[in-house]
């Protein structure tokens, strides 16, 4: 029996993970921002929407969510009878942290005639105060389905809220939250890259600031950006989101060139989410082996939070 401190070589880790997965009827899910080696061993890779959809329909007994805590919580809320494991419980999210449930509750109470829409990058407690959850993959579609005169509160991502307001013509009231990764891309550095690569198209996640959304050839969720790159006819792209997505882009389009966009203050040429990168093969192996850390959600909170998540799944069909 290995102790948690014994580090195994990558080949052995992959073998052990495959063996444990079978033994425990486990499904390994990974977000596109995970390390390459985790995306390689995952049974399912997707954006936040696809991960939620997959969690809702899996018949596995155990879900190993290789992403960040809110993704694990969403899976647990959708599958309360399954064991949901997360390789590193420190995998938080600065965007989810920018929305304190107590402060959000006061904001909601101050606008009683508003429908509350929350981005999936929130704690279960914030989801419990919400009418409809959305992801970057379905926010536009869901907002467009609501009556034109419906008053809406949108939180926590201000940049995504501005984007949705601009494409739908709505005037949603926005919470002032942001993701530390997407909020720090440098438009100046990206314009310089564009000068050096005039034929490159610019792909931007809607969590980026408005000026970047405005210079984009495509604004979309990680899955939408991937899809665009796959079907579009350009040969080169500047990718303005967390650099983990480049792994799947290069896999799907091996003959195209993908250039990661740098952050304002970065020394390196890309922009990484330190939370997403906390998960390693070793931690996935240990989680499967030990059946922990397990995601738990207060049942009272989960009972309230499941309604807006289910509403999202219905409305994004
Ligand atoms: P997607 O839903 O587009 O995958 O985004 C999740 C996320 O955390 C973006 O920072
Ligand atoms: Fe959260 Fe930003 Fe990391 Fe996405 S990239 S998980 S929004 S901190």
Coordinates of C-alpha atoms and ligand atoms in Angstrom, one line a residue:
X1 CA 0.0 0.0 0.0
X2 CA 1.4 3.4 -1.0
X3 CA 1.5 6.2 1.5
X4 CA 0.2 9.6 0.3
X5 CA 3.8 11.0 0.3
X6 CA 5.2 8.3 -2.0
X7 CA 5.4 9.8 -5.5
X8 CA 4.9 7.4 -8.3
X9 CA 6.3 7.8 -11.8
X10 CA 3.8 9.0 -14.5
X11 CA 3.6 5.6 -16.3
X12 CA 2.7 3.8 -13.1
X13 CA 0.2 6.5 -12.0
X14 CA -1.6 6.1 -15.3
X15 CA -1.8 2.4 -14.9
X16 CA -3.0 2.6 -11.3
X17 CA -5.6 5.3 -12.2
X18 CA -6.9 3.0 -15.0
X19 CA -7.1 0.0 -12.6
X20 CA -8.8 2.0 -9.8
X21 CA -11.3 3.6 -12.2
X22 CA -12.5 0.1 -13.2
X23 CA -12.5 -1.2 -9.7
X24 CA -14.6 1.7 -8.4
X25 CA -16.7 2.4 -11.5
X26 CA -15.4 5.9 -11.5
X27 CA -15.6 8.6 -14.2
X28 CA -12.8 11.1 -14.5
X29 CA -14.0 14.5 -15.7
X30 CA -11.6 17.3 -16.6
X31 CA -12.0 21.0 -17.6
X32 CA -10.1 22.3 -20.6
X33 CA -7.8 24.3 -18.3
X34 CA -6.4 21.2 -16.6
X35 CA -2.8 20.1 -17.1
X36 CA -2.2 18.2 -20.3
X37 CA -1.5 15.0 -18.5
X38 CA -4.8 15.1 -16.7
X39 CA -6.7 15.9 -19.9
X40 CA -4.9 12.8 -21.4
X41 CA -6.3 10.4 -18.8
X42 CA -9.8 12.0 -18.5
X43 CA -12.9 10.0 -19.6
X44 CA -14.6 13.3 -20.4
X45 CA -13.3 16.8 -21.1
X46 CA -15.5 19.8 -21.4
X47 CA -16.5 23.4 -20.5
X48 CA -18.5 24.1 -17.4
X49 CA -21.8 23.4 -19.2
X50 CA -20.7 20.1 -20.6
X51 CA -19.3 19.0 -17.3
X52 CA -22.6 19.7 -15.6
X53 CA -24.6 17.9 -18.3
X54 CA -22.3 14.9 -18.1
X55 CA -22.5 14.8 -14.3
X56 CA -26.3 14.9 -14.5
X57 CA -26.4 11.8 -16.8
X58 CA -23.5 9.6 -15.7
X59 CA -24.1 6.1 -14.3
X60 CA -20.7 5.9 -12.6
X61 CA -20.7 5.5 -8.9
X62 CA -17.8 7.9 -8.4
X63 CA -17.0 11.1 -10.2
X64 CA -13.5 12.6 -10.0
X65 CA -13.9 16.2 -10.9
X66 CA -10.6 17.6 -12.2
X67 CA -11.5 21.2 -12.2
X68 CA -12.2 23.7 -9.4
X69 CA -14.4 23.5 -6.3
X70 CA -17.5 25.0 -7.8
X71 CA -17.5 22.3 -10.6
X72 CA -17.3 19.6 -7.9
X73 CA -20.1 21.2 -6.0
X74 CA -22.3 21.4 -9.1
X75 CA -21.7 17.7 -9.8
X76 CA -22.5 16.8 -6.1
X77 CA -25.7 18.9 -6.2
X78 CA -26.8 17.2 -9.4
X79 CA -25.8 13.7 -8.1
X80 CA -26.3 13.7 -4.3
X81 CA -26.1 9.9 -4.1
X82 CA -22.8 9.6 -5.9
X83 CA -19.4 10.1 -4.4
X84 CA -17.8 13.2 -5.9
X85 CA -14.1 13.5 -5.4
X86 CA -11.9 16.6 -6.1
X87 CA -8.1 16.0 -6.2
X88 CA -7.2 19.2 -4.4
X89 CA -9.7 21.1 -2.2
X90 CA -7.6 24.2 -2.5
X91 CA -8.7 24.5 -6.1
X92 CA -10.9 27.6 -5.6
X93 CA -11.9 30.3 -8.0
X94 CA -11.2 34.0 -7.7
X95 CA -14.4 34.8 -9.5
X96 CA -16.6 32.7 -7.2
X97 CA -14.7 34.3 -4.3
X98 CA -15.6 37.8 -5.6
X99 CA -19.2 37.1 -4.6
X100 CA -19.8 36.8 -0.9
X101 CA -23.2 35.1 -0.3
X102 CA -24.2 37.5 2.5
X103 CA -23.4 40.6 0.3
X104 CA -25.1 39.0 -2.7
X105 CA -28.2 38.3 -0.6
X106 CA -28.4 42.0 0.4
X107 CA -28.1 42.9 -3.3
X108 CA -30.8 40.5 -4.2
X109 CA -33.1 41.8 -1.4
X110 CA -32.5 45.4 -2.5
X111 CA -34.0 44.4 -5.9
X112 CA -37.0 42.2 -5.1
X113 CA -38.6 42.6 -8.6
X114 CA -35.5 41.2 -10.4
X115 CA -34.9 37.7 -11.7
X116 CA -31.5 36.5 -10.3
X117 CA -29.1 35.0 -12.8
X118 CA -25.8 33.6 -11.6
X119 CA -22.8 32.4 -13.5
X120 CA -21.9 28.8 -12.6
X121 CA -18.6 30.1 -11.2
X122 CA -20.2 30.7 -7.8
X123 CA -20.5 28.9 -4.4
X124 CA -23.5 26.7 -3.7
X125 CA -24.7 29.3 -1.2
X126 CA -24.9 31.9 -4.0
X127 CA -26.6 29.4 -6.3
X128 CA -29.2 28.9 -3.5
X129 CA -30.1 32.6 -3.9
X130 CA -30.4 32.4 -7.6
X131 CA -33.3 31.8 -10.1
X132 CA -31.3 30.6 -13.0
X133 CA -27.7 29.5 -13.3
X134 CA -25.9 30.1 -16.5
X135 CA -22.5 29.2 -18.0
X136 CA -20.6 31.2 -20.6
X137 CA -21.8 28.6 -23.1
X138 CA -25.5 29.3 -22.6
X139 CA -25.9 32.7 -20.9
X140 CA -26.9 34.5 -24.1
X141 CA -29.4 31.9 -25.1
X142 CA -31.0 31.8 -21.7
X143 CA -31.2 35.6 -21.3
X144 CA -32.7 35.9 -24.8
X145 CA -35.4 33.4 -23.8
X146 CA -36.7 35.6 -21.0
X147 CA -39.4 38.2 -21.7
X148 CA -38.0 41.5 -23.0
X149 CA -39.1 43.6 -20.1
X150 CA -37.9 41.2 -17.4
X151 CA -35.6 42.9 -14.9
X152 CA -32.5 40.9 -14.2
X153 CA -29.6 40.8 -11.7
X154 CA -26.5 39.2 -13.1
X155 CA -23.6 38.1 -11.1
X156 CA -20.8 37.7 -10.4
X157 CA -18.8 38.3 -13.5
X158 CA -19.0 41.9 -14.6
X159 CA -17.2 41.4 -17.9
X160 CA -19.5 38.5 -19.0
X161 CA -22.5 40.6 -17.8
X162 CA -21.4 43.5 -20.0
X163 CA -20.9 41.1 -23.0
X164 CA -24.4 39.6 -22.5
X165 CA -26.0 43.1 -22.2
X166 CA -24.2 44.1 -25.4
X167 CA -25.4 41.2 -27.5
X168 CA -28.9 41.0 -26.1
X169 CA -29.7 44.7 -25.7
X170 CA -30.7 44.1 -22.1
X171 CA -29.8 46.3 -19.2
X172 CA -29.1 43.7 -16.5
X173 CA -27.9 45.0 -13.2
X174 CA -24.3 43.7 -12.8
X175 CA -22.4 42.5 -9.8
X176 CA -18.8 43.7 -9.8
X177 CA -16.9 40.5 -9.8
X178 CA -14.0 39.2 -11.9
X179 CA -11.6 36.4 -12.6
X180 CA -8.0 37.2 -11.8
X181 CA -6.8 35.3 -14.9
X182 CA -9.2 36.8 -17.5
X183 CA -9.1 40.3 -16.1
X184 CA -5.4 40.6 -16.4
X185 CA -4.9 40.1 -20.2
X186 CA -3.1 43.0 -21.7
X187 CA -4.8 44.5 -24.8
X188 CA -1.6 46.3 -25.6
X189 CA 0.5 43.1 -25.7
X190 CA -2.3 41.4 -27.7
X191 CA -2.4 44.3 -30.3
X192 CA 1.4 43.9 -30.6
X193 CA 1.0 40.2 -31.3
X194 CA -1.6 41.0 -33.9
X195 CA 0.8 43.3 -35.6
X196 CA 3.4 40.5 -35.8
X197 CA 0.7 38.0 -36.9
X198 CA -1.7 40.0 -39.0
X199 CA -3.5 36.9 -40.3
X200 CA -4.2 35.5 -36.8
X201 CA -7.7 35.6 -35.5
X202 CA -8.3 36.6 -31.9
X203 CA -10.3 34.2 -29.7
X204 CA -11.6 35.8 -26.5
X205 CA -13.4 34.3 -23.5
X206 CA -16.2 36.6 -22.3
X207 CA -14.7 36.9 -18.8
X208 CA -12.1 39.2 -20.4
X209 CA -12.5 42.9 -20.3
X210 CA -14.8 44.7 -22.8
X211 CA -12.0 46.2 -25.0
X212 CA -10.8 42.7 -25.6
X213 CA -14.3 41.5 -26.5
X214 CA -14.5 44.3 -29.0
X215 CA -11.3 43.4 -30.9
X216 CA -12.2 39.6 -30.9
X217 CA -13.0 37.6 -34.0
X218 CA -14.9 35.3 -31.7
X219 CA -16.1 35.7 -28.1
X220 CA -17.2 32.4 -26.5
X221 CA -16.9 29.8 -23.8
X222 CA -13.9 27.4 -24.0
X223 CA -16.0 24.9 -26.0
X224 CA -17.3 27.6 -28.3
X225 CA -13.7 28.9 -29.0
X226 CA -12.6 25.3 -29.7
X227 CA -15.4 24.7 -32.0
X228 CA -14.7 28.0 -33.9
X229 CA -11.0 27.2 -34.3
X230 CA -12.0 23.7 -35.6
X231 CA -14.5 24.9 -38.2
X232 CA -12.9 28.3 -39.2
X233 CA -10.6 28.6 -42.2
X234 CA -7.7 30.7 -40.6
X235 CA -4.4 29.1 -39.9
X236 CA -3.3 31.1 -36.8
X237 CA -5.1 32.2 -33.7
X238 CA -4.3 34.4 -30.7
X239 CA -6.0 32.6 -27.7
X240 CA -7.2 35.0 -25.0
X241 CA -8.2 32.6 -22.2
X242 CA -6.4 30.3 -19.8
X243 CA -3.6 28.5 -21.7
X244 CA -4.7 25.0 -20.8
X245 CA -7.2 25.1 -23.7
X246 CA -4.3 25.1 -26.1
X247 CA -3.8 21.3 -25.5
X248 CA -7.2 20.4 -27.0
X249 CA -7.0 23.1 -29.7
X250 CA -3.6 21.7 -30.9
X251 CA -5.0 18.1 -30.7
X252 CA -8.1 19.0 -32.7
X253 CA -6.4 21.2 -35.2
X254 CA -2.8 19.8 -35.5
X255 CA -2.0 21.9 -38.6
X256 CA -3.0 25.3 -37.2
X257 CA -1.0 27.6 -34.9
X258 CA -2.3 28.7 -31.6
X259 CA -0.5 31.5 -29.8
X260 CA -1.3 32.0 -26.1
X261 CA -2.0 35.6 -25.1
X262 CA 0.1 37.0 -22.3
X263 CA -1.1 38.7 -19.1
X264 CA -0.3 42.3 -18.4
X265 CA 2.2 41.5 -15.6
X266 CA 3.3 38.0 -16.8
X267 CA 7.0 37.2 -17.3
X268 CA 6.0 34.1 -19.4
X269 CA 4.1 34.0 -22.6
X270 CA 0.8 32.7 -21.3
X271 CA -1.7 33.1 -18.6
X272 CA -2.5 30.2 -16.2
X273 CA -5.1 29.7 -13.5
X274 CA -3.1 28.6 -10.5
X275 CA -6.2 27.0 -9.0
X276 CA -6.8 24.8 -12.1
X277 CA -3.2 23.8 -12.1
X278 CA -3.2 22.5 -8.5
X279 CA -4.6 19.1 -9.7
X280 CA -1.9 16.6 -10.7
X281 CA -1.8 12.9 -11.7
X282 CA -0.5 12.0 -8.3
X283 CA -3.5 13.7 -6.6
X284 CA -6.0 12.1 -9.0
X285 CA -4.5 8.7 -8.1
X286 CA -4.6 9.4 -4.4
X287 CA -8.2 10.6 -4.5
X288 CA -9.3 7.5 -6.3
X289 CA -7.2 5.2 -4.0
X290 CA -8.4 6.8 -0.8
X291 CA -11.9 7.9 -1.8
X292 CA -11.1 11.5 -0.6
X293 CA -11.2 14.5 -0.6
X294 CA -15.0 14.1 -1.1
X295 CA -17.1 17.1 -2.1
X296 CA -19.9 17.8 0.4
X297 CA -22.7 20.3 0.1
X298 CA -25.0 21.2 3.0
X299 CA -28.3 19.4 2.1
X300 CA -30.4 22.5 2.8
X301 CA -28.3 24.6 0.5
X302 CA -28.2 21.9 -2.1
X303 CA -32.0 21.6 -2.1
X304 CA -32.2 25.3 -3.0
X305 CA -29.2 25.3 -5.4
X306 CA -30.4 22.4 -7.5
X307 CA -33.5 24.3 -8.8
X308 CA -31.6 27.1 -10.7
X309 CA -29.1 24.5 -12.0
X310 CA -31.9 22.3 -13.4
X311 CA -33.6 25.4 -14.8
X312 CA -30.3 26.1 -16.7
X313 CA -30.2 22.5 -18.0
X314 CA -33.8 22.8 -19.2
X315 CA -33.4 26.2 -20.8
X316 CA -30.2 25.3 -22.6
X317 CA -31.6 22.2 -24.3
Ligands
LIG1 P1 -16.1 27.7 -19.5 O1 -17.4 27.4 -19.0 O2 -16.1 28.6 -20.7 O3 -15.3 26.5 -19.7 O4 -15.3 28.6 -18.4 C1 -15.0 28.2 -17.1 C2 -14.1 29.0 -16.4 O5 -13.7 28.8 -15.3 C3 -13.6 30.2 -17.2 O6 -12.6 30.8 -16.5
LIG2 FE1 -12.1 30.7 -11.7 FE2 -10.8 32.3 -13.4 FE3 -9.7 30.0 -12.7 FE4 -11.9 30.0 -14.3 S1 -9.8 30.8 -14.8 S2 -11.6 28.7 -12.5 S3 -13.0 31.8 -13.5 S4 -10.1 31.7 -11.3

